[in-house]
PDB file of C-alpha atoms in Angstrom:
ATOM      1  CA  MET H  10      13.102  13.698  -1.331  1.00  0.00           C
ATOM      2  CA  LYS H  11      11.347  10.389  -0.905  1.00  0.00           C
ATOM      3  CA  VAL H  12       7.635  10.068  -0.175  1.00  0.00           C
ATOM      4  CA  SER H  13       6.257   7.035   1.649  1.00  0.00           C
ATOM      5  CA  ILE H  14       2.678   6.039   0.900  1.00  0.00           C
ATOM      6  CA  ILE H  15       0.986   3.701   3.367  1.00  0.00           C
ATOM      7  CA  MET H  16      -2.073   1.902   2.041  1.00  0.00           C
ATOM      8  CA  PRO H  17      -4.013  -0.451   4.340  1.00  0.00           C
ATOM      9  CA  VAL H  18      -6.015  -3.032   2.391  1.00  0.00           C
ATOM     10  CA  TYR H  19      -8.938  -5.084   3.632  1.00  0.00           C
ATOM     11  CA  ASN H  20     -11.127  -6.812   1.019  1.00  0.00           C
ATOM     12  CA  LYS H  21     -10.613  -4.215  -1.719  1.00  0.00           C
ATOM     13  CA  ALA H  22      -9.885  -6.580  -4.624  1.00  0.00           C
ATOM     14  CA  LYS H  23     -12.394  -4.721  -6.791  1.00  0.00           C
ATOM     15  CA  TYR H  24     -10.456  -1.439  -6.549  1.00  0.00           C
ATOM     16  CA  LEU H  25      -6.908  -2.368  -5.626  1.00  0.00           C
ATOM     17  CA  GLU H  26      -5.194  -2.827  -8.973  1.00  0.00           C
ATOM     18  CA  ASN H  27      -6.691   0.352 -10.425  1.00  0.00           C
ATOM     19  CA  MET H  28      -5.677   2.374  -7.357  1.00  0.00           C
ATOM     20  CA  VAL H  29      -2.087   1.132  -7.446  1.00  0.00           C
ATOM     21  CA  ASN H  30      -1.831   1.753 -11.190  1.00  0.00           C
ATOM     22  CA  CYS H  31      -2.967   5.333 -10.613  1.00  0.00           C
ATOM     23  CA  ILE H  32      -0.166   5.770  -8.081  1.00  0.00           C
ATOM     24  CA  LEU H  33       2.422   4.212 -10.383  1.00  0.00           C
ATOM     25  CA  SER H  34       1.406   6.464 -13.280  1.00  0.00           C
ATOM     26  CA  GLN H  35       2.244   9.694 -11.423  1.00  0.00           C
ATOM     27  CA  THR H  36       5.064  11.829 -12.788  1.00  0.00           C
ATOM     28  CA  TYR H  37       6.801  11.951  -9.393  1.00  0.00           C
ATOM     29  CA  THR H  38       8.599   8.627  -9.063  1.00  0.00           C
ATOM     30  CA  ASN H  39      10.689   8.943  -5.881  1.00  0.00           C
ATOM     31  CA  PHE H  40       8.263   7.137  -3.615  1.00  0.00           C
ATOM     32  CA  GLU H  41       7.684   3.861  -1.873  1.00  0.00           C
ATOM     33  CA  LEU H  42       4.239   2.311  -1.624  1.00  0.00           C
ATOM     34  CA  ILE H  43       3.754   0.186   1.456  1.00  0.00           C
ATOM     35  CA  ILE H  44       0.664  -1.986   1.168  1.00  0.00           C
ATOM     36  CA  ILE H  45      -0.502  -3.569   4.410  1.00  0.00           C
ATOM     37  CA  ASN H  46      -2.875  -6.438   3.632  1.00  0.00           C
ATOM     38  CA  ASP H  47      -4.980  -6.595   6.798  1.00  0.00           C
ATOM     39  CA  GLY H  48      -6.170 -10.192   6.558  1.00  0.00           C
ATOM     40  CA  SER H  49      -8.216  -9.844   3.363  1.00  0.00           C
ATOM     41  CA  THR H  50     -10.374 -12.807   2.359  1.00  0.00           C
ATOM     42  CA  ASP H  51     -11.430 -11.692  -1.141  1.00  0.00           C
ATOM     43  CA  GLY H  52      -8.227 -12.313  -3.097  1.00  0.00           C
ATOM     44  CA  SER H  53      -6.677  -8.933  -2.336  1.00  0.00           C
ATOM     45  CA  ASP H  54      -3.624 -10.764  -0.982  1.00  0.00           C
ATOM     46  CA  LYS H  55      -2.864 -12.290  -4.380  1.00  0.00           C
ATOM     47  CA  ILE H  56      -3.341  -8.954  -6.140  1.00  0.00           C
ATOM     48  CA  CYS H  57      -0.963  -7.311  -3.656  1.00  0.00           C
ATOM     49  CA  ASP H  58       1.684  -9.939  -4.316  1.00  0.00           C
ATOM     50  CA  LYS H  59       1.295  -9.508  -8.082  1.00  0.00           C
ATOM     51  CA  LEU H  60       1.657  -5.735  -7.795  1.00  0.00           C
ATOM     52  CA  SER H  61       4.757  -6.012  -5.606  1.00  0.00           C
ATOM     53  CA  LYS H  62       6.853  -6.887  -8.662  1.00  0.00           C
ATOM     54  CA  ASP H  63       7.443  -3.143  -8.972  1.00  0.00           C
ATOM     55  CA  SER H  64      10.488  -2.316  -6.815  1.00  0.00           C
ATOM     56  CA  ARG H  65       8.733   0.727  -5.308  1.00  0.00           C
ATOM     57  CA  ILE H  66       6.045  -1.481  -3.749  1.00  0.00           C
ATOM     58  CA  LYS H  67       6.435  -3.398  -0.509  1.00  0.00           C
ATOM     59  CA  VAL H  68       3.639  -5.695   0.694  1.00  0.00           C
ATOM     60  CA  ILE H  69       3.132  -6.873   4.249  1.00  0.00           C
ATOM     61  CA  HIS H  70       0.487  -9.451   5.128  1.00  0.00           C
ATOM     62  CA  ILE H  71      -0.935  -9.378   8.652  1.00  0.00           C
ATOM     63  CA  GLU H  72      -3.895 -10.877  10.457  1.00  0.00           C
ATOM     64  CA  ASN H  73      -6.935  -8.616  10.516  1.00  0.00           C
ATOM     65  CA  ALA H  74      -6.520  -6.093  13.313  1.00  0.00           C
ATOM     66  CA  GLY H  75      -8.030  -2.936  11.852  1.00  0.00           C
ATOM     67  CA  VAL H  76      -6.952   0.002   9.771  1.00  0.00           C
ATOM     68  CA  SER H  77      -5.200   1.845  12.617  1.00  0.00           C
ATOM     69  CA  ASN H  78      -3.014  -1.156  13.357  1.00  0.00           C
ATOM     70  CA  ALA H  79      -2.177  -1.522   9.661  1.00  0.00           C
ATOM     71  CA  ARG H  80      -1.183   2.144   9.435  1.00  0.00           C
ATOM     72  CA  ASN H  81       0.996   1.857  12.543  1.00  0.00           C
ATOM     73  CA  ILE H  82       2.808  -1.136  11.061  1.00  0.00           C
ATOM     74  CA  GLY H  83       3.439   0.905   7.934  1.00  0.00           C
ATOM     75  CA  LEU H  84       4.807   3.761  10.028  1.00  0.00           C
ATOM     76  CA  GLU H  85       7.355   1.399  11.573  1.00  0.00           C
ATOM     77  CA  ILE H  86       9.007   0.675   8.218  1.00  0.00           C
ATOM     78  CA  VAL H  87       8.740   3.890   6.169  1.00  0.00           C
ATOM     79  CA  ARG H  88      11.931   5.341   4.748  1.00  0.00           C
ATOM     80  CA  GLY H  89      10.588   8.544   3.216  1.00  0.00           C
ATOM     81  CA  GLU H  90      10.922  12.084   4.428  1.00  0.00           C
ATOM     82  CA  TYR H  91       7.204  12.619   3.913  1.00  0.00           C
ATOM     83  CA  ILE H  92       4.378  10.206   4.702  1.00  0.00           C
ATOM     84  CA  GLN H  93       0.981   9.931   3.031  1.00  0.00           C
ATOM     85  CA  PHE H  94      -1.868   7.620   3.996  1.00  0.00           C
ATOM     86  CA  LEU H  95      -4.057   6.401   1.161  1.00  0.00           C
ATOM     87  CA  ASP H  96      -7.128   4.178   1.172  1.00  0.00           C
ATOM     88  CA  ALA H  97      -7.308   1.314  -1.310  1.00  0.00           C
ATOM     89  CA  ASP H  98     -10.585   2.489  -2.798  1.00  0.00           C
TER      90      ASP H  98
END
């Protein structure tokens, strides 16, 4: 059973790579990580793109519209049977 993880990101460059690496190091591997970059201005967008080389990670860049909007966009594209929201920090 596939798990979808939705992670909105807004200016979390300091924490982002560590958080994603923690997710990727889990023993359960049947998941997709959907990162919604909500108009970050601190370089988070570049980190997201770098991390998306893993096939389980999908990155979407949007203009800043808030965390609820970012989560809703993630909900529109999930493919998992279970959904988890996760903050980037």
